Coordinates of C-alpha atoms (C1' of nucleotides) in Angstrom, one line a residue:
Chain S
M1 CA 0.1 0.2 -0.1
S2 CA 2.0 2.9 1.0
S3 CA 5.0 1.3 -0.5
S4 CA 3.2 0.8 -3.7
T5 CA 2.5 4.5 -3.9
T6 CA 5.6 5.7 -2.9
A7 CA 7.1 3.4 -5.8
D8 CA 4.5 4.5 -8.2
A9 CA 5.3 7.8 -7.7
L10 CA 9.0 7.2 -8.1
N11 CA 8.2 5.4 -11.2
Q12 CA 6.4 8.9 -12.4
R13 CA 8.8 11.0 -11.3
L14 CA 11.7 8.7 -13.1
A15 CA 9.5 8.4 -16.3
D16 CA 9.0 12.2 -16.6
S17 CA 12.8 12.6 -16.6
G18 CA 13.3 9.6 -19.2
M19 CA 14.2 7.1 -17.0
R20 CA 13.2 3.5 -16.0
A21 CA 12.3 2.4 -12.5
T22 CA 14.6 -0.6 -11.4
P23 CA 15.0 -2.4 -8.2
Q24 CA 18.1 -0.8 -7.2
R25 CA 16.9 2.4 -7.5
E26 CA 13.5 1.6 -5.3
M27 CA 15.1 0.2 -3.1
V28 CA 17.8 3.1 -2.8
Y29 CA 14.6 5.2 -2.4
E30 CA 12.9 3.2 0.3
I31 CA 15.9 2.9 2.2
L32 CA 16.4 6.8 2.0
L33 CA 12.6 7.1 2.8
E34 CA 13.2 4.7 6.0
R35 CA 15.6 6.8 8.1
R36 CA 15.4 10.6 7.1
D37 CA 18.8 11.0 8.7
H38 CA 20.9 12.3 5.9
P39 CA 23.2 9.1 5.3
T40 CA 26.4 9.4 2.9
A41 CA 26.6 7.0 -0.6
D42 CA 28.7 4.7 1.5
E43 CA 26.4 4.6 4.3
L44 CA 23.3 4.0 2.2
F45 CA 25.3 1.6 0.1
A46 CA 25.7 -0.6 3.5
R47 CA 22.1 -0.5 4.1
V48 CA 20.9 -1.4 0.8
K49 CA 23.1 -4.1 0.7
A50 CA 21.5 -5.6 3.6
K51 CA 18.5 -6.4 1.3
L52 CA 20.0 -6.0 -2.0
T53 CA 23.0 -8.6 -1.6
T54 CA 24.6 -7.9 -4.7
I55 CA 24.6 -4.1 -5.4
S56 CA 27.4 -2.3 -6.0
L57 CA 28.4 1.1 -4.4
A58 CA 29.0 2.6 -8.0
T59 CA 25.3 1.7 -8.5
V60 CA 24.4 3.4 -5.3
Y61 CA 26.0 6.6 -6.7
N62 CA 24.0 5.8 -10.1
C63 CA 20.4 5.8 -8.4
L64 CA 21.0 8.6 -6.0
D65 CA 22.2 10.6 -9.3
A66 CA 18.9 9.4 -11.1
L67 CA 16.8 10.5 -7.8
V68 CA 18.4 13.7 -7.5
Q69 CA 17.8 14.4 -11.3
C70 CA 14.2 13.7 -11.1
G71 CA 13.7 15.8 -8.1
L72 CA 12.9 13.2 -5.5
V73 CA 16.1 13.7 -3.4
R74 CA 18.5 16.6 -2.8
Q75 CA 22.2 16.1 -2.3
V76 CA 23.7 18.3 0.5
N77 CA 27.3 19.0 0.7
Y78 CA 28.8 20.1 4.1
E79 CA 32.1 21.8 3.8
R80 CA 34.4 19.1 1.9
E81 CA 32.4 16.1 3.3
P82 CA 31.5 13.4 1.6
S83 CA 27.9 14.2 -0.2
R84 CA 24.8 13.2 2.0
Y85 CA 21.0 12.4 0.6
C86 CA 18.2 14.0 1.8
C87 CA 14.2 13.1 1.0
N88 CA 12.9 16.1 2.6
L89 CA 11.2 17.9 -0.7
R90 CA 9.9 20.5 1.5
E91 CA 11.8 24.1 1.5
H92 CA 14.2 23.9 4.1
A93 CA 17.6 24.9 5.4
H94 CA 19.9 22.5 7.3
F95 CA 21.6 23.1 10.5
F96 CA 24.9 21.4 11.0
D97 CA 25.6 19.8 14.6
T98 CA 29.2 20.0 14.9
E99 CA 29.3 17.9 17.9
S100 CA 27.5 14.7 16.7
G101 CA 27.8 15.2 13.2
R102 CA 24.0 15.3 12.7
I103 CA 22.1 17.1 10.3
I104 CA 18.9 18.9 11.1
D105 CA 16.5 19.7 8.8
V106 CA 14.8 23.2 9.4
D107 CA 11.6 24.2 7.6
L108 CA 11.6 27.6 5.8
P109 CA 8.0 29.5 5.4
P110 CA 7.6 30.8 1.6
E111 CA 7.6 34.3 2.7
Y112 CA 11.0 34.0 4.7
V113 CA 12.3 32.5 1.5
D114 CA 11.2 35.6 -0.5
R115 CA 12.6 37.7 1.8
L116 CA 16.1 35.9 1.7
R117 CA 16.3 36.9 -2.2
Q118 CA 15.6 40.3 -1.3
V119 CA 19.1 40.8 -0.4
L120 CA 20.3 40.4 -3.8
P121 CA 20.2 43.9 -6.3
P122 CA 17.9 43.8 -9.0
G123 CA 18.9 41.5 -11.9
F124 CA 19.8 38.3 -10.2
V125 CA 17.9 35.3 -11.7
V126 CA 17.6 33.0 -8.9
H127 CA 17.4 29.3 -9.7
G128 CA 18.3 27.6 -6.0
I129 CA 18.8 29.2 -2.7
E130 CA 21.2 27.0 -0.1
L131 CA 20.7 28.1 3.7
G132 CA 22.9 26.1 6.3
F133 CA 24.2 26.7 9.9
R134 CA 26.8 25.1 12.1
G135 CA 26.7 25.3 15.4
I136 CA 25.2 22.9 18.5
A137 CA 21.9 21.8 18.6
P138 CA 20.0 21.4 21.9
A139 CA 20.9 17.6 22.8
T140 CA 17.0 17.4 23.7
L141 CA 16.3 17.3 19.8
S142 CA 16.7 13.5 19.0
A143 CA 14.9 13.4 15.3
S144 CA 16.4 14.9 12.2
S145 CA 14.1 17.4 11.6
A146 CA 12.7 20.4 13.3
Q147 CA 9.8 22.4 13.2
Chain Y
M1 CA 53.1 50.9 2.4
S2 CA 49.9 49.3 2.0
S3 CA 51.4 46.2 1.1
S4 CA 53.7 46.6 4.7
T5 CA 50.6 47.2 6.8
T6 CA 49.1 44.1 5.6
A7 CA 52.1 42.0 6.0
D8 CA 51.7 43.5 9.4
A9 CA 48.1 42.1 9.8
L10 CA 49.1 38.8 8.3
N11 CA 52.0 38.8 11.1
Q12 CA 49.7 39.7 13.9
R13 CA 47.0 37.2 12.8
L14 CA 49.1 34.1 12.3
A15 CA 50.8 35.1 15.5
D16 CA 47.5 35.6 17.5
S17 CA 47.2 31.7 15.9
G18 CA 50.2 30.8 17.2
M19 CA 52.1 30.7 13.6
R20 CA 54.4 32.2 11.8
A21 CA 54.8 34.4 8.8
T22 CA 56.4 33.2 5.9
P23 CA 57.0 34.6 2.5
Q24 CA 54.8 31.6 1.2
R25 CA 52.2 32.6 3.3
E26 CA 52.8 36.3 2.8
M27 CA 52.6 35.6 -1.0
V28 CA 49.5 33.8 -1.4
Y29 CA 47.6 36.2 0.8
E30 CA 49.2 39.0 -1.1
I31 CA 47.9 37.5 -4.6
L32 CA 44.6 36.7 -3.0
L33 CA 43.8 40.0 -1.9
E34 CA 45.2 41.3 -5.5
R35 CA 42.4 40.1 -7.6
R36 CA 39.3 39.0 -5.5
D37 CA 37.9 36.5 -7.5
H38 CA 37.5 33.5 -5.4
P39 CA 40.2 31.4 -7.1
T40 CA 41.0 27.4 -6.6
A41 CA 43.9 26.8 -5.0
D42 CA 45.3 25.3 -7.9
E43 CA 44.5 28.8 -9.6
L44 CA 46.4 30.5 -7.0
F45 CA 49.1 28.3 -7.0
A46 CA 50.0 29.1 -10.9
R47 CA 49.6 32.7 -10.2
V48 CA 52.0 32.8 -7.0
K49 CA 54.1 30.1 -9.0
A50 CA 54.9 33.3 -11.1
K51 CA 56.4 35.1 -8.3
L52 CA 57.7 32.5 -6.0
T53 CA 58.9 29.8 -8.7
T54 CA 60.1 27.4 -5.8
I55 CA 56.4 27.3 -4.1
S56 CA 54.6 23.9 -4.6
L57 CA 50.7 23.2 -4.5
A58 CA 50.8 21.3 -1.1
T59 CA 52.6 24.5 0.3
V60 CA 49.7 26.5 -1.5
Y61 CA 47.4 23.9 0.5
N62 CA 48.9 24.6 3.8
C63 CA 49.2 28.7 3.4
L64 CA 45.4 28.6 2.6
D65 CA 44.9 26.3 5.7
A66 CA 46.9 28.7 8.0
L67 CA 44.9 31.8 6.4
V68 CA 41.6 30.1 6.8
Q69 CA 42.9 29.1 10.6
C70 CA 43.8 32.3 11.8
G71 CA 40.6 34.1 10.2
L72 CA 41.8 36.1 7.2
V73 CA 40.7 33.5 4.4
R74 CA 37.2 31.8 4.1
Q75 CA 37.0 28.8 2.4
V76 CA 34.1 28.3 -0.1
N77 CA 32.7 25.1 -1.3
Y78 CA 29.8 24.9 -3.8
E79 CA 28.3 21.5 -4.6
R80 CA 31.4 19.1 -5.3
E81 CA 33.5 21.7 -7.0
P82 CA 37.1 22.6 -6.1
S83 CA 37.4 24.7 -2.9
R84 CA 37.7 28.6 -3.6
Y85 CA 39.1 30.9 -1.5
C86 CA 37.6 34.2 -0.8
C87 CA 39.1 37.3 1.2
N88 CA 36.2 39.3 2.0
L89 CA 35.8 39.2 5.9
R90 CA 32.7 41.1 5.7
E91 CA 29.6 39.2 6.4
H92 CA 28.5 38.5 3.0
A93 CA 26.3 35.6 1.1
H94 CA 27.6 33.9 -2.1
F95 CA 25.8 34.1 -5.7
F96 CA 27.1 31.0 -7.9
D97 CA 26.8 32.3 -11.7
T98 CA 26.0 29.2 -13.3
E99 CA 27.0 30.6 -16.7
S100 CA 30.2 32.0 -16.1
G101 CA 31.1 30.2 -13.1
R102 CA 31.7 33.3 -11.4
I103 CA 31.3 34.0 -7.8
I104 CA 30.0 36.9 -6.8
D105 CA 29.9 38.3 -2.8
V106 CA 26.5 39.7 -1.7
D107 CA 27.1 42.0 1.4
L108 CA 24.5 41.0 4.4
P109 CA 23.6 43.8 6.8
P110 CA 23.8 43.1 10.6
E111 CA 20.0 43.3 10.7
Y112 CA 19.3 40.5 8.2
V113 CA 21.9 37.9 9.5
D114 CA 19.9 38.5 12.5
R115 CA 16.7 37.9 10.6
L116 CA 18.1 35.0 9.1
R117 CA 18.9 32.9 12.5
Q118 CA 15.3 33.6 14.0
V119 CA 14.2 30.8 11.9
L120 CA 15.6 28.5 14.0
P121 CA 13.9 27.1 17.0
P122 CA 15.0 28.0 20.6
G123 CA 18.1 26.4 21.9
F124 CA 20.1 26.4 18.8
V125 CA 23.7 27.6 19.3
V126 CA 24.7 29.2 16.1
H127 CA 28.4 29.3 14.9
G128 CA 28.5 30.1 11.3
I129 CA 25.5 31.0 8.8
E130 CA 26.1 30.0 5.1
L131 CA 23.9 31.6 2.1
G132 CA 24.1 31.0 -1.0
F133 CA 22.5 31.7 -4.2
R134 CA 22.5 29.6 -7.7
G135 CA 21.5 31.5 -10.8
I136 CA 22.4 34.0 -13.4
A137 CA 24.0 37.4 -12.5
P138 CA 23.0 40.1 -14.7
A139 CA 25.7 40.5 -17.4
T140 CA 26.7 43.9 -17.1
L141 CA 28.0 43.1 -13.2
S142 CA 32.0 42.5 -14.0
A143 CA 33.2 43.1 -10.9
S144 CA 33.5 40.2 -8.2
S145 CA 31.3 42.4 -5.6
A146 CA 28.0 43.5 -5.4
Q147 CA 27.0 46.5 -3.4
Chain B
dC1 C1' 17.0 -5.6 -31.0
dT2 C1' 18.4 -1.9 -28.6
dA3 C1' 18.5 2.0 -25.3
dG4 C1' 19.5 2.0 -20.9
dG5 C1' 21.1 -0.6 -16.4
dT6 C1' 24.2 -2.9 -13.6
dG7 C1' 28.2 -4.8 -11.4
dC8 C1' 33.0 -4.8 -11.2
dA9 C1' 37.6 -2.8 -11.6
dA10 C1' 40.1 0.8 -12.3
dA11 C1' 40.9 5.9 -13.4
dA12 C1' 40.2 10.6 -11.8
dG13 C1' 41.0 14.4 -9.2
dG14 C1' 41.0 17.4 -5.4
dT15 C1' 43.4 17.3 -1.3
dT16 C1' 46.4 15.5 2.9
dT17 C1' 50.3 13.1 4.8
dG18 C1' 55.1 11.4 5.6
dC19 C1' 59.5 12.6 4.8
dG20 C1' 64.0 14.7 4.6
dG21 C1' 66.0 19.1 4.9
dT22 C1' 65.5 24.1 5.9
dT23 C1' 65.0 28.2 8.5
dA24 C1' 63.5 31.4 12.0
dA25 C1' 62.4 32.6 17.2
Chain O
dT1 C1' 68.6 24.1 19.6
dT2 C1' 64.4 23.1 18.4
dA3 C1' 59.8 23.7 16.8
dA4 C1' 57.8 25.0 12.5
dC5 C1' 57.8 24.9 8.0
dC6 C1' 58.9 24.2 3.0
dG7 C1' 59.4 21.0 -1.3
dC8 C1' 58.4 16.8 -3.0
dA9 C1' 56.1 12.4 -3.7
dA10 C1' 53.0 9.5 -2.7
dA11 C1' 48.9 8.3 -0.5
dC12 C1' 43.8 9.2 0.5
dC13 C1' 39.3 8.9 -0.4
dT14 C1' 35.2 10.1 -2.8
dT15 C1' 33.3 9.9 -6.8
dT16 C1' 33.3 8.6 -12.0
dT17 C1' 34.2 6.1 -16.0
dG18 C1' 35.0 2.0 -18.9
dC19 C1' 33.1 -2.3 -20.5
dA20 C1' 31.0 -6.8 -20.8
dC21 C1' 26.8 -8.5 -19.4
dC22 C1' 22.1 -8.2 -18.9
dT23 C1' 17.4 -6.8 -19.2
dA24 C1' 12.8 -4.4 -20.0
dG25 C1' 10.2 -2.0 -23.7

DNA sequence: CTAGGTGCAAAAGGTTTGCGGTTAA
DNA sequence: TTAACCGCAAACCTTTTGCACCTAG
């Protein structure tokens, strides 16, 4: 049920971008949805391999590229660390907790985003905004998403 | 004169962080100030090598690390591209022009920065904020800094 | 039948490190 | 004299690519 609807949605999204659904892509996406904790490709590889034992790391990278390209996944970069992957499609910023290494999603209200771009002089065409905080999160916040 | 005062400032900053001034560090910093165009380490290496012919790429990386650590230089990362280096110490965002590859500094008024952090729920300790825009800059803007 | 995907291994590419020699406090 | 720093080369690590094989449309 829920799993089949996400599979359908994935199928649709991939098709819209001229790509096919495959067991590997479905599994990578499913595992990414399972815990929304911004894993690296390597970490994801380990989790996926437990269920699809023959998958390779290169395929995980390829699947993630496909998911990013079709707009279902966001690639999150912090400094020069390995990329992390995020299946939260809402407009949000990232808080990088330097103590735990955790990434926390912070929802951004639409009017906040509008105000963000107002800092640009006129004439700039904006295709994307990236807002990141670095610091220490309240210890009590154990989930991977705030607000 | 101006060059000697920046050298003094560099010396001071390095000393404050327990490091020495060296010809290589001075030259890397000077070249970085010359054109404020966010070069990569490689690019900087080429420019510095023209004046300090024996310098090595590893030393450029080490010098940049030193300059970043003592707070005179900011390391700017965009997606997974090579790091770029920025000697603008004012609070500012970066606009990544996807057509030219250029990075444009956008000054952030203090009250804007204050408003940025207001999106965080209470309890978060912020040590740094990174705001980046991706898009197309007005062609007329040829300088590397806006506002 | 053919375009697109997978898995493997090797390559790429930016950055870091180890080491012997040098320099400045 | 001794701790910091340089230059060189090798190592590192994440990501990409080439290639042979497979599979769905």
